[in-house]
Amino acid sequence: MIRLLAARLVQIAVTLALLSFAMFLLIGLMPGDPIDLALAGDPRLTAEDAARMRALHGLDQPLATRYLAWSGAVLRGEVGYSRLFAQPVAQIIGPALLSTLVLLGAAVAVSALVGLSLGALAAMRPRFAPFADAVAILGQSAPSFWLGILLIIVFAVTLGWLPAGGSAEEGGLAALPYLVLPVATLALANLAGYARHSAAELTQVLQAPWITAARARGAPEGRILVHHAAPNAAVPVLQVAALDAGSLVGGALITETLFARPGMGKLIYDAVMGNDTNLALVALLLVALVTMLATLAADLAQRALDPRLA
Amino acid sequence: MRLRLGLLLLGLLAAGGIAAPWVAAWLGQDPFAPDLFNRFAPASPANPLGTDDLGRDVLLRLLQGARVSLAVGLATALAATLLGTAIGLLAAWRGGLVDALLMRLADGMLALPALPVLVVLAAADTGRIGLPRGEPTSDILRIVAILSVFGWVGVARLARAAALSVLARDYVRAARALGAGEARVLARHVLPNIAGPVAIAAALTVAGAILAESTLSFLGLGIAPPAASWGNMLANAQDLVFSAPWVAVWPGLAILAAVAGCTLVADGLRR
């Protein structure tokens, strides 16, 4: 367990280092450095001013030197400023990460609940299996931005029950209506994995000899499902949860952009669109780190549940 | 059954894409020319699915979008399958350090949130390496290139697992004992026997690529207008939810049909 943990943490660190280097190079290729933008904003700046500012900010240095300086600063915990929001990056990222984690947590809960119920229904009552299958394939295949737009049209425009986007001024219950449509969008796209895998696993487990033995002892079907079948089917399903972490974060980028919800996904999108290199990089690396830690946590939980894997 | 249904869906979309110029000629409309006097026209014989916010025929743009989306999906799957099969074979055949390095790389890429990385990749300025932005062909090439960066991973993992089990079979040992070279063993004995899993991975890659392309185009980072893509047809649908909600329906259904088609094909191949 300890060795696995250490190996995985090293792997995460290496992945982050490679990713940050690749992205730094690429963003270096993006149009417009900050000085170009300053030039466009202020026509009185001369070529000498631009050269002086480039030297001042180190933008005249080669890309490798700039990368080393930047990564050194990030490792020391200095993540710098956002050009787009004119604030320290650390101050912007805190609330955004919290908002995204709330969104993702709710979406995982809803999609696991609905997906596992569908899977259990398909396994216990085989005549409903095609229905669960169809829901899963449709949920998997529909682009989530389109689902989101349809939900907005139905529930915000036509029925007027829920806000079409944005976020509440204050927290607590007032924030709940703003959460419903984004969570529904994410959960619809995400429940397919849970439904398909739990149906497959449960169907297989329900044919095991100990299930027959439990039935022979007269255990009710509900008890068999919860006590005998579910724990055995849980491990592969956790694997799905771990594998889906990345696509879930991708879904957060879409839903946050679509519903104008401040969060990490929208932050990355806005930073990329607004040429805010530093914010885009720091946010991307943080999101990658959180995703990989979530995957690791799901893997560890899997091993804790199944002693054969440890 | 699943395989047939999937192939039918994809075949219909492909036929629509191929027929796009003839349908345009038959209707006498240009899918790219704006007609501001004819915005948001309802369905009529001249515009079977109505017109969009610039007065362009929705059906013709859907058919043009089929060309772009299917081209991106198939080209990405081709590139990812070639690259992924080569990497998977290499890892299984060499084993040891090469295998460990390649598979740790694959694990690392699999754990990354792909879409945020793709958004950053898609925003990079390809103009500096001589690929102008905004032209349909170079946009398609750019999207295919960045989608292949992630696309090979799934193929490589499946190809490696299949190749490992094939390489341990007796007929491979027999071929080696008969003096067959390693290249011949890989090409004649391993490759044909891992074609099944690779085909499944390729079908899933097409589905993923079509979804990713439409998402990037929706976000304004993929295929740029006036070229039509199902994703960019939806890009302003969000602003029109109050005035013209029906604009959002068709492109999404097209994406759904294409991706579900690929998923069904992959499912059908698996059985």
XYZ file of C-alpha atoms in Angstrom:
581
model
C 0.000 0.000 0.000
C 2.714 2.477 1.019
C 4.847 1.524 -1.993
C 1.883 1.915 -4.308
C 1.086 5.301 -2.819
C 4.693 6.489 -3.204
C 4.926 5.216 -6.782
C 1.674 6.894 -7.746
C 2.661 10.211 -6.126
C 5.934 10.175 -8.085
C 3.975 9.431 -11.244
C 1.641 12.364 -10.551
C 4.599 14.694 -9.988
C 6.276 13.591 -13.236
C 3.028 13.944 -15.198
C 2.519 17.462 -13.840
C 6.106 18.439 -14.675
C 5.792 17.127 -18.260
C 2.365 18.707 -18.701
C 3.500 22.088 -17.392
C 6.549 22.079 -19.679
C 4.523 21.092 -22.755
C 1.869 23.701 -21.993
C 4.440 26.404 -21.275
C 6.021 25.775 -24.680
C 2.641 25.814 -26.383
C 1.393 28.933 -24.679
C 4.663 30.500 -25.746
C 3.418 29.854 -29.288
C 0.067 31.530 -28.654
C -0.592 34.862 -30.310
C 0.260 38.023 -28.410
C 2.494 38.331 -25.362
C 1.322 40.655 -22.573
C 3.403 43.524 -23.957
C 1.669 43.280 -27.351
C -1.623 43.661 -25.519
C -0.311 46.659 -23.589
C 0.814 48.185 -26.915
C -2.621 47.650 -28.427
C -4.236 49.279 -25.390
C -2.042 52.375 -25.270
C -1.010 53.976 -28.593
C 1.483 56.302 -26.872
C 3.878 53.439 -26.087
C 6.954 53.460 -28.327
C 9.067 50.569 -29.554
C 11.696 51.472 -26.921
C 9.063 51.272 -24.166
C 8.043 47.841 -25.407
C 11.641 46.607 -25.472
C 12.241 48.033 -21.976
C 9.091 46.358 -20.615
C 9.988 43.029 -22.250
C 13.433 43.157 -20.590
C 11.866 44.176 -17.254
C 9.487 41.192 -17.235
C 12.070 38.815 -18.674
C 10.036 38.270 -21.852
C 13.207 38.697 -23.951
C 14.693 35.571 -22.347
C 14.602 32.187 -24.085
C 11.561 29.995 -23.377
C 13.540 27.427 -21.335
C 14.902 30.098 -18.979
C 11.423 31.535 -18.516
C 10.043 28.066 -17.788
C 12.653 27.393 -15.105
C 12.009 30.758 -13.448
C 8.242 30.254 -13.581
C 8.224 26.659 -12.324
C 10.646 27.563 -9.542
C 8.296 30.312 -8.395
C 5.263 28.005 -8.552
C 7.099 25.372 -6.486
C 7.841 28.042 -3.872
C 4.104 28.745 -3.788
C 4.278 32.053 -5.672
C 1.655 31.702 -8.370
C 1.733 35.342 -9.405
C -0.990 37.592 -10.746
C -3.822 37.248 -13.235
C -3.690 39.818 -16.021
C -7.363 39.291 -16.870
C -8.771 39.816 -13.376
C -5.970 42.085 -12.040
C -5.829 40.013 -8.857
C -3.414 37.513 -7.320
C -4.042 34.096 -8.891
C -4.236 32.454 -5.462
C -7.211 34.679 -4.544
C -9.156 33.827 -7.707
C -8.513 30.108 -7.625
C -9.723 29.397 -4.085
C -13.434 30.238 -4.556
C -13.408 28.822 -8.106
C -12.083 25.461 -6.938
C -14.639 25.332 -4.145
C -17.497 26.066 -6.551
C -16.302 23.386 -8.973
C -15.921 20.809 -6.211
C -19.489 21.496 -5.057
C -20.730 21.068 -8.638
C -18.729 17.887 -9.210
C -19.604 16.391 -5.828
C -23.322 16.895 -6.435
C -23.021 15.558 -9.989
C -21.152 12.425 -8.870
C -23.720 11.792 -6.138
C -26.681 12.188 -8.501
C -25.159 10.190 -11.356
C -24.022 7.380 -9.049
C -27.468 7.210 -7.434
C -29.405 7.194 -10.718
C -26.830 5.114 -12.602
C -26.537 2.430 -9.922
C -30.344 2.266 -9.582
C -30.652 1.776 -13.333
C -27.951 -0.888 -13.236
C -29.627 -2.690 -10.326
C -32.988 -2.510 -12.112
C -31.474 -3.988 -15.263
C -29.790 -6.789 -13.312
C -32.761 -7.698 -11.102
C -35.465 -7.336 -13.762
C -33.952 -8.387 -17.098
C -36.918 -7.106 -19.089
C -35.932 -3.550 -18.132
C -32.353 -4.141 -19.272
C -32.870 -2.759 -22.811
C -34.364 0.411 -21.310
C -31.386 0.929 -18.976
C -29.066 0.186 -21.886
C -30.768 2.742 -24.123
C -30.633 5.436 -21.432
C -26.933 4.703 -20.926
C -26.060 4.839 -24.640
C -28.055 8.040 -25.165
C -26.507 9.697 -22.098
C -23.051 8.701 -23.252
C -23.590 9.867 -26.834
C -25.390 13.165 -26.338
C -22.984 16.107 -26.243
C -23.339 17.652 -22.800
C -23.438 21.234 -24.086
C -26.476 20.282 -26.186
C -28.173 18.571 -23.232
C -27.527 21.740 -21.231
C -29.079 23.944 -23.917
C -32.132 21.659 -24.108
C -32.523 21.765 -20.321
C -32.285 25.575 -20.420
C -34.939 25.698 -23.141
C -37.315 23.409 -21.258
C -36.857 24.435 -17.622
C -35.676 28.042 -17.843
C -37.267 29.411 -21.011
C -40.497 27.453 -21.465
C -41.428 26.544 -17.897
C -39.522 29.320 -16.153
C -38.880 27.175 -13.071
C -35.126 27.562 -12.816
C -32.537 30.222 -13.663
C -30.822 29.793 -17.052
C -27.397 30.385 -15.571
C -25.266 32.457 -13.236
C -24.776 31.966 -9.530
C -26.391 33.178 -6.329
C -25.159 36.303 -4.543
C -25.275 34.589 -1.153
C -24.627 30.963 -0.288
C -26.899 28.483 1.426
C -30.301 27.524 0.077
C -30.438 30.471 -2.313
C -27.651 28.861 -4.335
C -29.582 25.618 -4.814
C -31.755 26.585 -7.842
C -28.613 27.664 -9.712
C -27.110 24.253 -9.123
C -29.981 22.109 -10.442
C -29.548 22.447 -14.212
C -25.716 22.250 -14.266
C -25.777 19.193 -11.997
C -28.507 17.571 -14.111
C -26.480 18.200 -17.288
C -23.309 16.722 -15.822
C -25.111 13.791 -14.217
C -26.963 12.850 -17.417
C -23.685 12.694 -19.308
C -21.963 10.810 -16.499
C -24.453 8.177 -15.354
C -23.919 5.920 -18.375
C -20.674 4.480 -17.011
C -22.248 3.643 -13.657
C -25.377 2.135 -15.222
C -23.602 -0.060 -17.763
C -20.901 -1.358 -15.456
C -23.091 -1.942 -12.427
C -25.613 -3.797 -14.627
C -22.873 -6.006 -16.077
C -21.239 -6.686 -12.701
C -24.485 -7.325 -10.824
C -25.785 -9.654 -13.530
C -22.601 -11.674 -13.214
C -22.497 -11.634 -9.410
C -26.184 -12.627 -9.136
C -25.341 -15.946 -10.803
C -22.716 -16.794 -8.162
C -23.270 -19.882 -5.959
C -23.457 -17.888 -2.730
C -26.415 -15.917 -4.131
C -28.227 -19.190 -4.847
C -27.333 -20.306 -1.318
C -28.753 -17.077 0.138
C -31.954 -17.527 -1.894
C -32.182 -21.132 -0.683
C -31.949 -19.918 2.906
C -34.918 -17.695 2.156
C -33.218 -14.284 2.144
C -35.438 -11.624 0.525
C -34.310 -10.211 -2.855
C -33.637 -6.751 -1.416
C -31.297 -8.178 1.210
C -29.522 -10.309 -1.386
C -28.951 -7.225 -3.563
C -27.697 -4.995 -0.762
C -25.755 -7.473 1.385
C -24.580 -10.162 -0.982
C -24.363 -8.764 -4.504
C -23.604 -5.033 -4.132
C -20.331 -5.316 -2.148
C -18.953 -7.702 -4.765
C -19.984 -5.473 -7.638
C -18.697 -2.307 -5.951
C -15.033 -2.740 -6.827
C -15.309 -2.627 -10.647
C -17.801 0.225 -10.324
C -15.260 2.213 -8.277
C -12.820 1.611 -11.102
C -15.296 3.322 -13.442
C -15.570 6.220 -11.029
C -11.771 6.559 -11.048
C -11.546 6.403 -14.844
C -14.361 8.930 -15.278
C -12.740 11.622 -13.101
C -11.054 13.259 -16.096
C -14.146 13.381 -18.274
C -16.156 14.708 -15.334
C -13.762 17.652 -15.011
C -14.074 18.191 -18.765
C -17.833 18.236 -18.302
C -17.409 20.870 -15.600
C -15.628 23.112 -18.120
C -18.596 22.823 -20.498
C -21.352 23.243 -17.922
C -19.639 26.139 -16.176
C -19.096 27.932 -19.471
C -22.647 27.175 -20.614
C -24.348 28.205 -17.370
C -21.968 31.112 -16.638
C -21.019 29.515 -13.302
C -17.758 30.779 -11.862
C -15.480 27.765 -11.379
C -12.211 26.198 -12.475
C -13.476 25.105 -15.900
C -14.820 28.523 -16.845
C -11.686 30.096 -15.358
C -9.441 28.018 -17.644
C -11.623 28.805 -20.660
C -11.721 32.549 -19.897
C -7.972 32.631 -19.198
C -7.189 30.876 -22.488
C -9.526 33.154 -24.438
C -8.172 36.259 -22.674
C -4.477 35.390 -23.188
C -3.977 35.166 -19.436
C -1.079 32.714 -19.664
C -0.194 32.465 -16.017
C -3.759 31.981 -14.783
C -4.474 29.386 -17.499
C -1.364 27.369 -16.610
C -1.799 27.470 -12.843
C -5.507 26.621 -13.086
C -4.863 23.780 -15.546
C -2.152 22.265 -13.355
C -4.319 22.535 -10.252
C -7.255 20.876 -12.013
C -4.960 18.112 -13.292
C -3.576 17.599 -9.786
C -7.023 17.380 -8.214
C -8.205 14.962 -10.928
C -5.214 12.679 -10.453
C -5.587 12.743 -6.665
C -9.270 11.806 -7.041
C -8.316 8.913 -9.315
C -5.720 7.806 -6.771
C -8.260 8.005 -3.953
C -10.718 5.832 -5.918
C -7.936 3.304 -6.602
C -6.998 3.166 -2.919
C -10.644 2.735 -1.931
C -10.870 -0.118 -4.413
C -7.913 -1.832 -2.797
C -9.281 -1.269 0.684
C -12.564 -2.936 -0.364
C -10.967 -5.887 -2.133
C -8.077 -7.508 -0.235
C -7.158 -9.502 -3.357
C -5.966 -6.311 -5.059
C -3.806 -4.976 -2.227
C -28.181 -6.219 -34.282
C -26.230 -3.453 -32.551
C -23.545 -3.570 -35.212
C -26.150 -3.238 -37.964
C -28.004 -0.408 -36.257
C -24.732 1.461 -35.685
C -23.542 0.943 -39.249
C -26.965 2.056 -40.526
C -26.806 5.321 -38.532
C -23.249 6.062 -39.662
C -24.059 5.055 -43.242
C -27.015 7.448 -43.381
C -24.912 10.329 -42.036
C -22.068 9.535 -44.436
C -24.472 9.315 -47.379
C -25.913 12.696 -46.362
C -22.448 14.208 -46.206
C -21.481 12.806 -49.602
C -24.742 13.979 -51.153
C -24.417 17.519 -49.719
C -23.437 19.288 -52.996
C -26.232 17.611 -54.955
C -28.833 18.438 -52.323
C -27.598 22.032 -52.368
C -27.877 22.162 -56.170
C -31.323 20.566 -56.075
C -32.640 23.030 -53.479
C -30.860 25.852 -55.279
C -29.324 27.180 -52.050
C -25.825 27.977 -50.848
C -25.101 26.680 -47.319
C -22.492 29.421 -46.771
C -24.187 32.554 -48.196
C -26.052 34.637 -45.605
C -29.543 35.815 -46.564
C -30.537 38.355 -43.942
C -34.069 38.798 -45.326
C -34.755 35.130 -44.653
C -33.604 34.681 -41.024
C -35.243 32.012 -38.838
C -37.545 30.915 -41.656
C -39.800 28.041 -40.607
C -39.611 24.699 -42.384
C -40.820 24.957 -45.992
C -40.218 23.131 -49.286
C -37.313 25.508 -50.020
C -35.804 25.121 -46.526
C -36.850 21.673 -45.238
C -35.504 22.388 -41.719
C -35.802 26.183 -41.783
C -32.960 28.708 -41.715
C -30.519 29.865 -39.033
C -29.696 33.287 -37.595
C -27.987 34.383 -40.832
C -30.699 32.962 -43.075
C -28.665 29.944 -44.195
C -30.435 26.652 -44.812
C -30.151 24.409 -41.736
C -30.422 21.102 -43.637
C -27.595 22.016 -46.008
C -25.388 23.125 -43.122
C -26.144 19.866 -41.310
C -25.023 17.904 -44.370
C -21.870 20.048 -44.664
C -21.318 19.466 -40.937
C -21.576 15.715 -41.492
C -18.627 15.944 -43.886
C -16.518 17.881 -41.370
C -17.455 15.857 -38.283
C -17.090 12.454 -39.931
C -13.829 13.507 -41.588
C -12.434 14.647 -38.232
C -13.666 11.476 -36.504
C -12.302 9.075 -39.109
C -8.990 10.902 -39.610
C -8.389 11.090 -35.850
C -9.238 7.413 -35.450
C -6.881 6.517 -38.303
C -3.983 8.512 -36.856
C -4.682 7.363 -33.290
C -5.057 3.720 -34.334
C -1.796 3.678 -36.312
C 0.104 5.401 -33.520
C -1.612 3.474 -30.716
C -1.150 0.059 -32.346
C 2.523 0.773 -32.995
C 3.093 1.915 -29.402
C 1.071 -0.949 -27.918
C 2.909 -3.524 -30.036
C 6.270 -2.014 -29.182
C 5.475 -2.038 -25.447
C 4.254 -5.640 -25.495
C 7.112 -6.870 -27.694
C 10.042 -5.106 -26.007
C 8.707 -5.336 -22.445
C 10.915 -4.144 -19.601
C 11.820 -0.486 -19.384
C 10.277 0.512 -22.746
C 6.986 -1.077 -21.722
C 7.069 0.559 -18.288
C 7.853 4.020 -19.683
C 5.228 3.886 -22.438
C 2.507 2.541 -20.176
C 3.259 5.035 -17.384
C 2.978 7.761 -20.039
C -0.379 6.294 -21.107
C -1.584 6.114 -17.487
C -0.534 9.712 -16.931
C -2.411 10.916 -20.016
C -5.472 8.876 -19.088
C -5.603 10.475 -15.644
C -5.432 14.001 -17.064
C -8.636 15.961 -17.584
C -8.546 15.898 -21.399
C -10.912 18.736 -22.251
C -9.148 21.535 -20.319
C -5.851 20.427 -21.870
C -7.469 20.295 -25.324
C -8.848 23.814 -24.822
C -5.333 25.114 -24.159
C -3.929 23.081 -27.072
C -6.663 24.288 -29.438
C -5.986 27.930 -28.601
C -2.293 27.687 -29.539
C -1.359 29.761 -32.560
C -0.638 27.431 -35.457
C -0.071 30.450 -37.711
C 3.520 30.556 -36.526
C 4.224 27.135 -37.978
C 2.557 27.957 -41.288
C -0.966 26.632 -40.751
C -3.349 29.558 -41.170
C -6.362 29.606 -38.826
C -9.905 29.853 -40.043
C -9.464 27.881 -43.267
C -11.531 24.683 -43.168
C -8.743 22.311 -44.271
C -6.137 23.619 -41.860
C -8.728 23.775 -39.061
C -9.544 20.109 -39.639
C -5.842 19.174 -39.680
C -5.228 21.144 -36.484
C -8.139 19.492 -34.657
C -7.154 16.014 -35.879
C -3.590 16.600 -34.697
C -4.549 17.712 -31.189
C -7.201 15.003 -30.789
C -4.650 12.358 -31.791
C -2.437 13.499 -28.895
C -4.975 11.907 -26.539
C -6.551 9.428 -28.954
C -3.673 6.933 -29.125
C -3.820 6.086 -25.410
C -6.939 3.920 -25.447
C -5.834 2.069 -28.585
C -2.331 1.484 -27.227
C -3.572 -0.024 -23.949
C -5.944 -2.441 -25.685
C -3.385 -3.307 -28.376
C -0.724 -3.981 -25.734
C -2.979 -6.218 -23.648
C -4.040 -8.212 -26.715
C -0.478 -8.444 -28.074
C 0.844 -9.688 -24.725
C -1.579 -12.598 -24.735
C -0.902 -13.394 -28.410
C 2.890 -13.266 -27.953
C 2.617 -15.967 -25.277
C 0.705 -18.353 -27.576
C 2.211 -21.545 -28.920
C 1.891 -20.574 -32.572
C 4.137 -17.572 -31.948
C 6.703 -19.830 -30.310
C 6.338 -22.252 -33.196
C 6.875 -19.457 -35.742
C 9.999 -18.350 -33.888
C 11.245 -21.954 -33.680
C 10.797 -22.227 -37.447
C 13.187 -19.305 -37.755
C 10.738 -16.487 -38.557
C 12.208 -13.037 -37.969
C 10.702 -10.789 -35.306
C 9.262 -8.445 -37.929
C 7.506 -11.370 -39.593
C 6.204 -12.669 -36.264
C 4.739 -9.259 -35.428
C 3.315 -8.575 -38.884
C 1.983 -12.038 -39.786
C 1.096 -13.580 -36.441
C 0.477 -10.866 -33.864
C -1.079 -8.045 -35.882
C -3.946 -10.059 -37.468
C -4.821 -11.547 -34.091
C -5.111 -8.222 -32.272
C -7.260 -6.671 -35.027
C -10.476 -7.295 -33.059
C -9.666 -5.283 -29.922
C -7.991 -2.619 -32.056
C -11.136 -2.265 -34.182
C -13.234 -1.779 -31.029
C -10.813 0.850 -29.736
C -10.861 2.563 -33.144
C -14.671 2.742 -33.179
C -14.653 4.275 -29.698
C -11.966 6.736 -30.829
C -14.223 7.908 -33.681
C -17.015 8.522 -31.156
C -14.704 10.401 -28.799
C -13.224 12.484 -31.608
C -16.636 13.527 -32.952
C -17.745 14.553 -29.451
C -14.494 16.408 -28.754
C -14.554 18.218 -32.102
C -18.132 19.362 -31.591
C -17.303 20.526 -28.066
C -14.252 22.509 -29.195
C -16.200 24.005 -32.121
C -19.034 24.898 -29.732
C -16.505 26.699 -27.530
C -15.223 28.586 -30.583
C -11.856 26.778 -30.644
C -12.527 24.153 -33.303
C -13.810 24.552 -36.854
C -14.345 28.279 -37.433
C -17.401 29.631 -39.288
C -18.424 30.105 -42.091
C -17.449 26.441 -42.504
C -20.205 24.338 -40.958
C -19.620 21.874 -38.143
C -22.305 20.439 -35.874
C -20.497 22.000 -32.931
C -20.226 25.509 -34.323
C -23.855 25.410 -35.494
C -24.705 25.168 -31.795
C -22.272 27.909 -30.777
C -24.842 30.690 -30.959
C -27.827 28.476 -30.202
C -27.341 29.391 -26.567
C -27.935 33.101 -27.272
C -31.046 32.184 -29.244
C -32.810 30.078 -26.599
C -35.393 32.811 -26.139
C -35.914 33.872 -29.764
C -35.347 30.658 -31.736
C -35.025 27.597 -29.497
C -35.566 25.166 -32.398
C -32.153 26.120 -33.865
C -30.551 24.006 -31.119
C -32.319 20.760 -31.935
C -30.942 19.385 -35.220
C -27.154 19.702 -34.856
C -27.319 18.057 -31.415
C -29.398 15.183 -32.789
C -26.836 14.723 -35.558
C -23.972 14.502 -33.039
C -26.036 12.123 -30.908
C -26.708 9.873 -33.920
C -23.065 9.816 -35.003
C -21.655 9.107 -31.536
C -24.351 6.544 -30.700
C -23.654 4.898 -34.076
C -19.956 4.490 -33.243
C -20.747 3.242 -29.722
C -23.184 0.663 -31.108
C -20.599 -0.504 -33.643
C -18.019 -0.908 -30.847
C -20.582 -2.782 -28.706
C -21.528 -4.998 -31.625
C -17.884 -5.834 -32.355
C -17.312 -6.714 -28.727
C -19.972 -9.447 -28.676
